[in-house]
XYZ file of C-alpha atoms in Angstrom:
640
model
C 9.077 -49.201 -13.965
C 8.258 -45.357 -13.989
C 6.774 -43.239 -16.929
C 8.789 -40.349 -17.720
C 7.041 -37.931 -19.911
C 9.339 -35.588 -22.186
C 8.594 -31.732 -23.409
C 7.257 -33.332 -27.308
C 4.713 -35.543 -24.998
C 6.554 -38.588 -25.530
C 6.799 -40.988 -22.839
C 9.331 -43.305 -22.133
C 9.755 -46.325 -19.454
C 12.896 -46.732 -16.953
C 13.788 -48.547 -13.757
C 12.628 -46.144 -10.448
C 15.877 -44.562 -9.444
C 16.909 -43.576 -12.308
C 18.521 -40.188 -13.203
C 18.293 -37.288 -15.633
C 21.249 -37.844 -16.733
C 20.305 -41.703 -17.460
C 17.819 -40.715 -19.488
C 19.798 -38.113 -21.259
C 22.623 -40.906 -22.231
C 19.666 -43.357 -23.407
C 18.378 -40.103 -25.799
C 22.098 -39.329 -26.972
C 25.583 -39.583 -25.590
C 26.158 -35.881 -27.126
C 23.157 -34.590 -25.251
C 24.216 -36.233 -21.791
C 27.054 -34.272 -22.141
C 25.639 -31.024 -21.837
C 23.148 -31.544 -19.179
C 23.470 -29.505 -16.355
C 20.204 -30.334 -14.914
C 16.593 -31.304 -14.721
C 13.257 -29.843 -14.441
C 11.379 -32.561 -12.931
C 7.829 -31.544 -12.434
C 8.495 -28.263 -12.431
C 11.273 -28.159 -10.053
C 14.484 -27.801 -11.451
C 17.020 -30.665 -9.439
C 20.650 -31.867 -9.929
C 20.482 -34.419 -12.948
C 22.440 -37.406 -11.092
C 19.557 -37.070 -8.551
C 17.137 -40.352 -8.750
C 13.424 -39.978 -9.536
C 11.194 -42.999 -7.881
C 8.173 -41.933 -9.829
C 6.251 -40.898 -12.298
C 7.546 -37.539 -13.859
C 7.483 -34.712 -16.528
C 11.330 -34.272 -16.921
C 12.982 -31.297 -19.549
C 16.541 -31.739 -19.550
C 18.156 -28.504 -19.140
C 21.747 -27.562 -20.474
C 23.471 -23.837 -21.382
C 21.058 -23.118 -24.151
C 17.752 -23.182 -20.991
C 17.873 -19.931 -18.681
C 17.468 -22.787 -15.855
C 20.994 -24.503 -17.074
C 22.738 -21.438 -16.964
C 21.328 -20.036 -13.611
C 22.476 -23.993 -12.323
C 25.971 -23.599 -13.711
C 26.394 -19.812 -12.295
C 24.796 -21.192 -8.732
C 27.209 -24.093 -9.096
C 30.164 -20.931 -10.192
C 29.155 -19.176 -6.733
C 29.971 -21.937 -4.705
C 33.330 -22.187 -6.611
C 34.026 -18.529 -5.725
C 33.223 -19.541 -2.075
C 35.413 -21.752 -1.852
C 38.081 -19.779 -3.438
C 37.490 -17.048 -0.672
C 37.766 -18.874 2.005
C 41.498 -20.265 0.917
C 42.288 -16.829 0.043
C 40.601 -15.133 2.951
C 40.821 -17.285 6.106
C 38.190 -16.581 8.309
C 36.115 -15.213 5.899
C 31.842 -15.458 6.749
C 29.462 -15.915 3.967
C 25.929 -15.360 3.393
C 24.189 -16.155 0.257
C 25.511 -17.057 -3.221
C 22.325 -16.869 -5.583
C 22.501 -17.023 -9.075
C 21.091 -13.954 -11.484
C 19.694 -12.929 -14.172
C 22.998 -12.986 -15.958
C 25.493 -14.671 -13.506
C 25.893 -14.392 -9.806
C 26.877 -12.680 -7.178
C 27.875 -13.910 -3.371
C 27.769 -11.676 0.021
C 30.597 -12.013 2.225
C 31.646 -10.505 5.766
C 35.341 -10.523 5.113
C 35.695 -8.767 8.785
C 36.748 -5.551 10.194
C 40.079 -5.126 9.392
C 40.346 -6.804 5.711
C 38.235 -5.555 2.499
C 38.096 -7.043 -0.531
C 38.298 -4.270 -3.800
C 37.885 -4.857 -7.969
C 41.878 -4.687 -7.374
C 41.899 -8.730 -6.070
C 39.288 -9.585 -8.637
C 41.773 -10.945 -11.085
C 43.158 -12.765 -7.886
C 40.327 -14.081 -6.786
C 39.703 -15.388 -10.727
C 42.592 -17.260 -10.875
C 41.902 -19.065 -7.840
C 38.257 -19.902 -8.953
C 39.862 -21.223 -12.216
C 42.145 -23.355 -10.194
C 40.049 -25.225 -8.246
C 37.746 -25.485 -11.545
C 40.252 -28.105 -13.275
C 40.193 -29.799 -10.238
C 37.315 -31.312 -11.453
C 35.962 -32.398 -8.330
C 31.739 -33.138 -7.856
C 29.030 -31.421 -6.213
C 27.745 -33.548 -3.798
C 24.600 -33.680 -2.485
C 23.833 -34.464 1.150
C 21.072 -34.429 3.456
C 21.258 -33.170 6.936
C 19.609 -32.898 10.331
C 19.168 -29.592 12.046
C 21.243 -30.434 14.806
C 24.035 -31.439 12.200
C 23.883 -28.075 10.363
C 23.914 -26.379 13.198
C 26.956 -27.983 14.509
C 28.824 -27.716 11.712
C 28.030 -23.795 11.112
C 28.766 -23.210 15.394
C 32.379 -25.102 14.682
C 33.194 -22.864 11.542
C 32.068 -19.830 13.606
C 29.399 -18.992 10.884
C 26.793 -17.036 11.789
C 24.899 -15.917 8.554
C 24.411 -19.440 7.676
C 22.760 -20.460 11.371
C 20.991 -17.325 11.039
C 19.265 -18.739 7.684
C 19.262 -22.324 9.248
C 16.975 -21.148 12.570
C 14.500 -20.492 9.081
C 14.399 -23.797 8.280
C 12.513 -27.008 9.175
C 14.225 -30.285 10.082
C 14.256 -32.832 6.989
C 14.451 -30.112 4.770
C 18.059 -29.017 4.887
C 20.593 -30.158 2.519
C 24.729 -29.175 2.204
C 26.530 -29.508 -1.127
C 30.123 -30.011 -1.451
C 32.891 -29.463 -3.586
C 35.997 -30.581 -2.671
C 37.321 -28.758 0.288
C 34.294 -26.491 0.882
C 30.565 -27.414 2.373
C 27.694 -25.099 1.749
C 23.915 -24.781 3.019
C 22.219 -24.489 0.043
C 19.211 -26.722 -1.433
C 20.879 -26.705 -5.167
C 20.635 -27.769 -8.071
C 24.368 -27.936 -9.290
C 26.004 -29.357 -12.038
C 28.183 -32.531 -12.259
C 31.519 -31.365 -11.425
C 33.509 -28.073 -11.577
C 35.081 -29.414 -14.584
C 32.543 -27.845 -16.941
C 33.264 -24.334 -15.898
C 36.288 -23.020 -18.483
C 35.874 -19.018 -17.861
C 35.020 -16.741 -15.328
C 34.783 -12.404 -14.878
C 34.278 -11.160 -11.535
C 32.527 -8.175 -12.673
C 32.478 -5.354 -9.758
C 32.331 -5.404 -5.717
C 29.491 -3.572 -3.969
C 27.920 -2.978 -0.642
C 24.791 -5.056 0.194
C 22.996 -4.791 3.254
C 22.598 -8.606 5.021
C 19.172 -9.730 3.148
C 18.537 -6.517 2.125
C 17.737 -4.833 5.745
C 18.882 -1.439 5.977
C 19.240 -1.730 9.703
C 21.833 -4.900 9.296
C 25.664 -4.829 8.787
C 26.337 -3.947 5.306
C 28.614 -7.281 3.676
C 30.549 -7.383 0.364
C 28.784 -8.469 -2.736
C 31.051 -9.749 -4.997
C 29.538 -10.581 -8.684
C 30.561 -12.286 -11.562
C 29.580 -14.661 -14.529
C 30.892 -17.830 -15.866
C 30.932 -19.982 -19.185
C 31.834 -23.457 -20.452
C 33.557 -21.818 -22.916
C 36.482 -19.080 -23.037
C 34.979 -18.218 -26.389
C 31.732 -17.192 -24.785
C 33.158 -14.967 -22.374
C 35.418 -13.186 -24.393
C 31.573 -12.605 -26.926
C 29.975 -11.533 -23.600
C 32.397 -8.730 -22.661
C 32.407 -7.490 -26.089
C 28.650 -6.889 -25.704
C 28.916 -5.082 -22.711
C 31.004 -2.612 -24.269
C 28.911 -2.147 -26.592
C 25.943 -2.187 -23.982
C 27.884 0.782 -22.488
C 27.538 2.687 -25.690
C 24.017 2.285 -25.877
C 23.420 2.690 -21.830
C 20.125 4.197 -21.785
C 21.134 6.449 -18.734
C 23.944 7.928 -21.076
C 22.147 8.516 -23.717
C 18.866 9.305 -22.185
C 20.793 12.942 -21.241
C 22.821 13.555 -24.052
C 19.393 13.138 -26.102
C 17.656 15.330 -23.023
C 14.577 12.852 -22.701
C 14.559 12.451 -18.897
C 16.523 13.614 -15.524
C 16.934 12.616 -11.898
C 17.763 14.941 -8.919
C 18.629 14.190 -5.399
C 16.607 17.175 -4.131
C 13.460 15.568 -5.988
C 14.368 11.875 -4.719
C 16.204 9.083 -6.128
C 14.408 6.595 -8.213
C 11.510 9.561 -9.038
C 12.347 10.355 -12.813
C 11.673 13.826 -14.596
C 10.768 13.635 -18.474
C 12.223 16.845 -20.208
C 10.346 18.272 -23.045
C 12.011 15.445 -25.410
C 11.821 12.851 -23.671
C 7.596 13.878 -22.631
C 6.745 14.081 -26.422
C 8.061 10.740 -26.835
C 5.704 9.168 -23.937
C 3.385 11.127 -25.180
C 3.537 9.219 -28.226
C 4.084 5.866 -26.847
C 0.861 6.712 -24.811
C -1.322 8.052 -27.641
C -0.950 5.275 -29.705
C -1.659 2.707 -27.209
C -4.914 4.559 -26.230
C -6.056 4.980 -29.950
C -5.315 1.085 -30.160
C -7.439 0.443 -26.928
C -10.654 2.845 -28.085
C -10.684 0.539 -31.198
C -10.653 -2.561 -28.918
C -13.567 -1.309 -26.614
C -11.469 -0.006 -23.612
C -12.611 2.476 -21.364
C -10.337 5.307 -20.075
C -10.291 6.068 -16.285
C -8.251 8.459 -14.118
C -7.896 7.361 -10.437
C -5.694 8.697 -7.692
C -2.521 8.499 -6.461
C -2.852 7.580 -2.792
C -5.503 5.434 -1.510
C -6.528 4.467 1.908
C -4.084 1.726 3.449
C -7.809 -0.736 3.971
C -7.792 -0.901 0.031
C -4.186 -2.543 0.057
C -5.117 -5.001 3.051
C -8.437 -5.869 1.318
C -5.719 -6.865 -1.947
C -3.878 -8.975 0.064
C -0.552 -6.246 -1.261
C 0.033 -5.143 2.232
C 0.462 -8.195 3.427
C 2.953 -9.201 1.151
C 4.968 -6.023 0.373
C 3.811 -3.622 3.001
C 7.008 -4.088 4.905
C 9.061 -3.345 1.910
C 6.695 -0.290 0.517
C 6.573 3.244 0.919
C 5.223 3.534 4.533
C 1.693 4.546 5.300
C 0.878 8.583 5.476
C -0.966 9.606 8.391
C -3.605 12.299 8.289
C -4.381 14.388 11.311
C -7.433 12.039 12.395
C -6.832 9.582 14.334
C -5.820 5.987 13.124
C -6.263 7.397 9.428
C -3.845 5.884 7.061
C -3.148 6.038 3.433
C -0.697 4.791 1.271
C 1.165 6.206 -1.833
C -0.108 3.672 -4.397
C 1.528 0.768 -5.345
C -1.265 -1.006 -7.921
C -4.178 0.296 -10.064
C -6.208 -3.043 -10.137
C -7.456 -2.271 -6.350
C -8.717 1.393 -6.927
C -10.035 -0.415 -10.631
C -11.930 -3.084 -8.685
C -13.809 -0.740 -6.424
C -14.716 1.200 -10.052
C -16.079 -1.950 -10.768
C -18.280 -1.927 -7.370
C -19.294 1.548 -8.168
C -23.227 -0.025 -9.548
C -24.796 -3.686 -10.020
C -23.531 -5.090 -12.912
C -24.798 -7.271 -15.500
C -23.448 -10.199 -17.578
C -25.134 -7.572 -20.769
C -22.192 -5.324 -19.699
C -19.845 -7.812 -19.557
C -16.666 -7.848 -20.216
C -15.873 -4.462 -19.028
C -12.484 -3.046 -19.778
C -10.779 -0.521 -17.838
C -7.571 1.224 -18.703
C -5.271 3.772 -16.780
C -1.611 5.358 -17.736
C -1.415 5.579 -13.559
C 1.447 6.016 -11.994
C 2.408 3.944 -9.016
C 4.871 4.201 -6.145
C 7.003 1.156 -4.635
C 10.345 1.997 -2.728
C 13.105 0.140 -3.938
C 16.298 -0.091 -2.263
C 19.302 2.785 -3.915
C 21.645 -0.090 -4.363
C 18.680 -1.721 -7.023
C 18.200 2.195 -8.441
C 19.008 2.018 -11.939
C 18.163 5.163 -14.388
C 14.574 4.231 -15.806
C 14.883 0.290 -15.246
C 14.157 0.107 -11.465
C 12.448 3.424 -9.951
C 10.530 4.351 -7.099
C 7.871 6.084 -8.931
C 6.894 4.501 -12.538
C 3.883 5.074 -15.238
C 2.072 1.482 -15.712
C -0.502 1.285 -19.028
C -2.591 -0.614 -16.984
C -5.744 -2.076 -18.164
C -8.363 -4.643 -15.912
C -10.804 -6.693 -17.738
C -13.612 -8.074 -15.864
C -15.067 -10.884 -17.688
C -17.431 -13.806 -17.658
C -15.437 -17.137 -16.818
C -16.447 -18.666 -20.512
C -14.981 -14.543 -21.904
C -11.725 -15.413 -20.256
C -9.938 -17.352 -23.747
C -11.035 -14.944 -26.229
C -10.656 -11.641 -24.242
C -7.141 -13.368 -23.176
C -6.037 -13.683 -27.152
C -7.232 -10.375 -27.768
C -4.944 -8.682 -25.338
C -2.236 -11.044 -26.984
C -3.095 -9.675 -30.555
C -2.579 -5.971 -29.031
C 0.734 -6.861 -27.027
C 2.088 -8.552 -30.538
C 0.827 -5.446 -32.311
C 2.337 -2.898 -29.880
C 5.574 -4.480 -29.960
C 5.940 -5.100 -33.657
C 5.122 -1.678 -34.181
C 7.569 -0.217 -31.604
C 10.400 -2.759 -33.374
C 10.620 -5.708 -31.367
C 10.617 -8.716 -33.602
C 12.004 -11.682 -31.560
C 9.225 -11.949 -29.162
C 8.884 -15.214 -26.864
C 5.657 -15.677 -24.185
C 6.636 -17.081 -21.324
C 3.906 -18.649 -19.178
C 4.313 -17.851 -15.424
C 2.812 -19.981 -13.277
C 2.956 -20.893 -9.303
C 6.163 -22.462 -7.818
C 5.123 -25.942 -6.434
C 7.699 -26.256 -3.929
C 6.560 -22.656 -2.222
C 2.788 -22.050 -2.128
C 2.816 -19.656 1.085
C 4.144 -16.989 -1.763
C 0.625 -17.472 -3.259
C -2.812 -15.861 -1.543
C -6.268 -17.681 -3.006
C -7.633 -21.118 -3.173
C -6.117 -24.035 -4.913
C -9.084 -24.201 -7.149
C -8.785 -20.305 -8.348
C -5.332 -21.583 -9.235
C -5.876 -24.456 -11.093
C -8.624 -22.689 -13.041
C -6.833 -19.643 -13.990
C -3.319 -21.505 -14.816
C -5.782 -23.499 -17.280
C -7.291 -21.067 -18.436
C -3.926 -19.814 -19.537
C -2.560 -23.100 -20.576
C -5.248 -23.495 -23.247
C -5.724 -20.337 -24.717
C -1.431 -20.033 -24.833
C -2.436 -23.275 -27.034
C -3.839 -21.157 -29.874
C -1.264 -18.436 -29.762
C 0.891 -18.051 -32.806
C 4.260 -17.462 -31.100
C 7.129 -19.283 -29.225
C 6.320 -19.969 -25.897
C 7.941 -21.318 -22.859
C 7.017 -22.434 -19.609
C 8.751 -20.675 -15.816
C 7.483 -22.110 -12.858
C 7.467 -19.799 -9.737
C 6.734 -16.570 -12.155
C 3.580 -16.031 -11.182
C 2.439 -12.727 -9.597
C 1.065 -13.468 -6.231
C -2.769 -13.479 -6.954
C -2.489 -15.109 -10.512
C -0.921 -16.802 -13.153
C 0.624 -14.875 -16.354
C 1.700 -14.534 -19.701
C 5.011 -12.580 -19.626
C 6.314 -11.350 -23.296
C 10.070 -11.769 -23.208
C 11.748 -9.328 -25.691
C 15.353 -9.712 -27.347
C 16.689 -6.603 -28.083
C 19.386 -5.597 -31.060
C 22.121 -6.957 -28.908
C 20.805 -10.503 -27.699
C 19.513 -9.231 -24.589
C 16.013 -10.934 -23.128
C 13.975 -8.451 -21.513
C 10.471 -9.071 -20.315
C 7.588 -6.121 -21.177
C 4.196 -6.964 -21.779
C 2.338 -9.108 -19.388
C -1.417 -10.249 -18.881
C -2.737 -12.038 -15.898
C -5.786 -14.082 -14.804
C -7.218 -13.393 -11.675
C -9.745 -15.013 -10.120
C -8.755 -14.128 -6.429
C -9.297 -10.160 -6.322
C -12.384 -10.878 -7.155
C -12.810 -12.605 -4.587
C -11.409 -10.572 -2.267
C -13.237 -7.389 -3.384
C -16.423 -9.587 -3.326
C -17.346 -8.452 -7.342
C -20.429 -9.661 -8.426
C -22.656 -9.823 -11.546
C -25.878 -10.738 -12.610
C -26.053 -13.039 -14.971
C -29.060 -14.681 -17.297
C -30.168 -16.776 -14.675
C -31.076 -13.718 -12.541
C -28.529 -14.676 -10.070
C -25.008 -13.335 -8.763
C -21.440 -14.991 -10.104
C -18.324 -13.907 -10.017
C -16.199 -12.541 -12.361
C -12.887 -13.003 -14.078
C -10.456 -10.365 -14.174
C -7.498 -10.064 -16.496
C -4.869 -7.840 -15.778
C -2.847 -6.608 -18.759
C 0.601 -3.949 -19.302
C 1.614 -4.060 -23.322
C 4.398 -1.904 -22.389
C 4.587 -2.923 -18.421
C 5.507 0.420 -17.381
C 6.630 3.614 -19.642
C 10.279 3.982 -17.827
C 11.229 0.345 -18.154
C 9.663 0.289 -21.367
C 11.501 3.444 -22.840
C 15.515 2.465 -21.242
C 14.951 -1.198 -23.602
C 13.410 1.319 -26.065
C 16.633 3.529 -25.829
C 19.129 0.925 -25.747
C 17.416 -1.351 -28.231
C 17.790 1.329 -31.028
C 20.793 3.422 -29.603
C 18.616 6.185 -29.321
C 17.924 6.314 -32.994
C 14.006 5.803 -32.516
C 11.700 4.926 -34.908
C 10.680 8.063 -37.251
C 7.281 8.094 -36.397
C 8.166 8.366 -32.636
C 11.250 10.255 -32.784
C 10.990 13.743 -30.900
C 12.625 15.581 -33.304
C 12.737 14.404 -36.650
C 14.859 16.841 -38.495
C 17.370 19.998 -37.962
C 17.219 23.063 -39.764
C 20.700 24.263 -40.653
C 21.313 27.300 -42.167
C 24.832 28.109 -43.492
C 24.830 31.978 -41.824
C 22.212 34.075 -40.251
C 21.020 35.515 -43.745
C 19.256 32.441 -43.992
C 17.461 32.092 -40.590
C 13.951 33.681 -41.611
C 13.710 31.480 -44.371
C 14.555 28.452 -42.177
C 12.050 29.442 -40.318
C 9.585 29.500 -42.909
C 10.781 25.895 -43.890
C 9.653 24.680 -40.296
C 6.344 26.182 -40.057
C 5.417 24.437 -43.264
C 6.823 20.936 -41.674
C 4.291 21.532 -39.221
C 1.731 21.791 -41.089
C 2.413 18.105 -42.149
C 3.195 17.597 -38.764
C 6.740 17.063 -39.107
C 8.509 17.805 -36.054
C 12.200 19.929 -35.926
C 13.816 22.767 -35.019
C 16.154 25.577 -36.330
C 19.688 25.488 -35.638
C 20.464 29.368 -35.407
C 24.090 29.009 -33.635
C 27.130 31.017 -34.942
C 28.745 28.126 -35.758
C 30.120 26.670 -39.084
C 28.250 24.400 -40.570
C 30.760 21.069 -40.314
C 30.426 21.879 -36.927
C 26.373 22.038 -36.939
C 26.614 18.990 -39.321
C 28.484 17.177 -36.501
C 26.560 18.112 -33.405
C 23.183 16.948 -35.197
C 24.827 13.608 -36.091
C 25.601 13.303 -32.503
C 22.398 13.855 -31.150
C 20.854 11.123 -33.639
C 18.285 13.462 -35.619
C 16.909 11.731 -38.530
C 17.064 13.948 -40.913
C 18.875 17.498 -41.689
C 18.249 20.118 -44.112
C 21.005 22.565 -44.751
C 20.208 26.112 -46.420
C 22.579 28.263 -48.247
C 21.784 30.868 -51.002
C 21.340 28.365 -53.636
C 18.588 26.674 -51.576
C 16.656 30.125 -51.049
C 16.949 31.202 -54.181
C 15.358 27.754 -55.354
C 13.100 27.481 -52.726
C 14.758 24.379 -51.999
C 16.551 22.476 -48.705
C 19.612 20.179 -49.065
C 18.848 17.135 -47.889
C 21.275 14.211 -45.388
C 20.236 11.613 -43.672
C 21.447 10.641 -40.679
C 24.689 7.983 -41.313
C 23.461 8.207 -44.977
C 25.076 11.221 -46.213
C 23.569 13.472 -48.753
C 20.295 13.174 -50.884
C 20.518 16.442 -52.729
C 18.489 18.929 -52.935
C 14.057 18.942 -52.749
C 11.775 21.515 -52.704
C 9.435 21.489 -49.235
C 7.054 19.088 -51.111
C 9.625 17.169 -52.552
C 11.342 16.849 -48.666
C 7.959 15.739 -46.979
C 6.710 12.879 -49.888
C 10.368 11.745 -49.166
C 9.815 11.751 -45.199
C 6.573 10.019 -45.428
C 8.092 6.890 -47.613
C 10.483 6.619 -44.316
C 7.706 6.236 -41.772
């Protein structure tokens, strides 16, 4: 008999051998139903697979991010298959699942393409071979046998990936007709998937090398249920309408320009008083907390990024070093602040007495994406990060780590999020050449996390193989007005740069220790932060951080000067606006302010100036008469 321990702690006794799915019929025929798979100590597996031992097991179905990204793997095979009956000859790469579906790259050849025209084709095919309802298998292979089978098909992305892989570690999957290299998990059988949308075709380099021949990515998503797909594509439409790249120029808050470099964003006056704001608040909330600001700079020399261990793991994929004219000098644009903030930590001996010490830094940082993964102010080559690095005592590490949780929940209630789940983010068992430090730096700092997450007011789940590469983390997933998960916020323990930078203290025993450093991002980075911002609210911000709060409209150009007047006395209760002085008619002003999503407008005619009064709408409210200035600004304070 084994001991399999459940997510509530319980623990329950079966036969070695016995399956996920076992133990989900011996919970509830309704829930064995809906399994699609298993995280079995931390590794997420196929749920008819056996388990010999002792295990933590969470059964996973469409309501975990793990049972969807099994059943949209599982899809991606299906659309394989469906390929290679519709395109004989056809080579394939890799089929991963997404965030939000999957996508698989093909080499249909030189002389065939595939367009969004044989989607719906391709769809119908997929759906086909769906009600087949034939399994996944599962199959272990040899080398040799892989390799056989791939030279026979004439395959050669999949021996390419196989000459990466060790003997008696390589596994195929089938589904009826069609064998795949791929180390799963995968659901049941293709029964279970009811609906699928191929979603667009694109160009993707093989495994993302420039230099390689350029394949088809074909993407799409899937559901158990038509009913869900037809809700999903009605979100996107409305996802379209609140596209933050849209909307982020018809509001003027930001701009791009080939001749300045894609991925490198400009903020236009709008768009710079609103990060101003985002910024200001943050730091007001950090001076109250005991941060320090610090300014460092925006290169450093290439030794710093070895010494971090980042050059070893992205320096292929980064902006490449500069060179200066002496000899073997090399600096890179920079990628991180917690380097340049860990050698402001060297700068004098430290004591425990000044401990913890809290550094924090708006500082921009520079990592070259690929312009397929571009995408407005969500993925950018040059991004803001409200970075902060907290070097601490080991026994300062739970209470400085719930204090930057208190600041992240603050931040983000305040900004409007209100469905807020922290994910914990730790190391990926099956993979622990992604990870640089010692095993003992690990354990302590995922523990460390572990038990102060224990004390946290707030939903929180568990995602194995999350973890940056130095540390574990706290990630604060976000859903925004449409159902959408993003993650923000994020705080890290570190115990390896630490190490690596050799920081020291003294402490009361007169002798050097190490310390702790947290990492932590409320926002993660401005431009990320500000496109959920934008598509969150649909560009109607909250008041307090709106760039321009009202419109001035006067009825004809008689009544400009005392608009004018109007304004200057809004900003001397620092309300912010402007004057709409266009020879236009007023419907038409009226309009064009709704439009651009102003909160408030104040219309002026010869009644008002005669009254010393404004007329009052609200934006998608309509009219609230007429106020004197005082009147108008008591009014605009109750709607902060």
């Amino acid at each position: 008999m084994i001991d399999i321990t459940l997510p509530d702690g319980s623990v329950r006794q079966y036969e070695a051998g016995v399956t996920s799915l076992d133990i989900a019929q011996s919970i509830s025929a309704g829930l064995a139903r809906n399994v699609l798979s298993a995280r079995v100590n931390g590794i997420i597996i196929d749920a008819n697979r056996p388990i010999e031992e002792d295990a933590s097991v969470e059964l996973l179905t469409w309501n975990d991010q793990g049972g969807k990204e099994t059943f949209w793997h599982s899809t991606a095979h299906l659309m394989a298959e469906a390929l290679e009956e519709l395109y004989p000859g056809v080579k394939l790469g890799i089929g991963p699942a997404v965030e939000n579906g999957f996508y698989y790259d093909v080499d249909t050849g030189d002389d065939r393409t595939i367009s969004s025209e044989d989607l719906p084709r391709i769809e119908e095919k997929m759906l086909e071979l769906a009600r087949r309802k034939v399994e996944y298998i599962r199959r272990p292979v040899s080398k040799s046998e892989a390799v056989t089978y791939f030279t026979e098909k004439e395959d050669p992305y999949k021996l390419e990936l196989l000459d990466r892989l060790e003997d008696g570690s390589i596994t195929f999957y089938t589904q009826g007709n069609f064998t795949d290299l791929c180390r799963g998990p995968h659901i049941g059988n293709s029964g279970a998937i009811k609906a699928v949308k191929l979603m667009k075709v694109a160009g993707a380099y093989w495994l993302g090398d420039e230099k390689r021949k350029q394949l088809t990515r074909i993407y799409g998503i899937s559901f158990p249920k038509a009913k869900e797909l037809k809700e999903y594509l009605d979100l996107l439409e409305e996802a379209k309408k609140r596209d933050h790249r849209k909307l982020g120029q018809e509001l003027e808050l930001f701009m791009f320009s080939e001749k300045v470099g894609a991925g490198l964003p400009m903020w236009l006056p709008k768009g710079t008083q609103l990060r101003e704001r985002l910024i200001n608040y943050l730091k007001d909330r950090q001076e109250n907390a005991g941060y320090q600001q610090v300014t460092t700079p925006h290169i450093g020399k290439k030794d710093l990024y070895v010494t971090s261990g980042h050059w070893e793991k992205y320096g292929a994929d980064s902006f490449q070093p500069i060179k200066t004219p002496r000899e073997g000098e090399e600096f890179m644009l920079k990628p991180m602040n917690c380097p340049h903030h860990c050698e402001m930590y060297k700068f004098r001996p430290r004591s425990y007495r000044e401990l913890p010490l809290r550094l924090a830094e708006f500082g921009t940082v520079y990592r070259y994406e690929q312009t397929g993964e571009l995408h407005g102010l969500s993925r950018v080559r040059g991004f803001t990060q409200d970075d902060a690095h907290i070097f601490c005592m080991p026994d300062q590490v739970k209470g400085e780590f719930l204090a930057v949780v208190d600041i992240v929940k603050e931040v983000l209630g305040m900004i409007g999020f209100d469905d807020v789940t922290a994910q914990i983010s730790l190391r990926d068992p099956a993979t622990p050449e992604k990870y640089i430090g010692s095993e003992k730096n690990w354990a302590s700092a995922e523990q460390a996390i572990i038990d102060a997450c224990a004390e946290i007011d707030m939903k929180t789940v568990t995602a194995y193989g999350e973890a940056a590469f130095y540390g574990p983390k706290l990630d604060f997933m976000v859903r925004d007005a449409l159902g959408r998960q993003w993650q923000l916020g994020t705080v890290q323990v570190d115990y390896n740069l630490p190490d690596r930078f050799e920081l020291e203290y003294i402490g009361a025993d007169n002798q050097p220790h190490r310390p702790v450093m947290i990492h932590r991002a409320p926002f993660g980075s401005l431009e990320r932060f500000t496109s959920i911002l934008i598509e969150h609210t649909g560009g109607k911000f909250p008041l307090w951080l709106t760039p321009e709060q009202l419109t001035i409209l006067p009825i004809s150009e008689k009544f400009n000067d005392y608009s004018r007047e109007v304004l200057a006395e809004l900003a001397r209760h620092d309300i912010r606006g402007s004057v709409d002085d266009r020879n236009e008619t007023i419907g038409r002003k009226i309009r064009d302010t709704e439009l651009k999503r102003i909160p408030f407008m104040l219309i002026v005619g010869e009644k008002e100036v005669e009254n010393g009064q404004v007329a009052v709408r609200v934006q998608g409210e309509g009219d609230r008469g007429a106020m004197t200035v005082e009147e108008f600004v008591e009014f605009f304070r109750t709607q902060l």
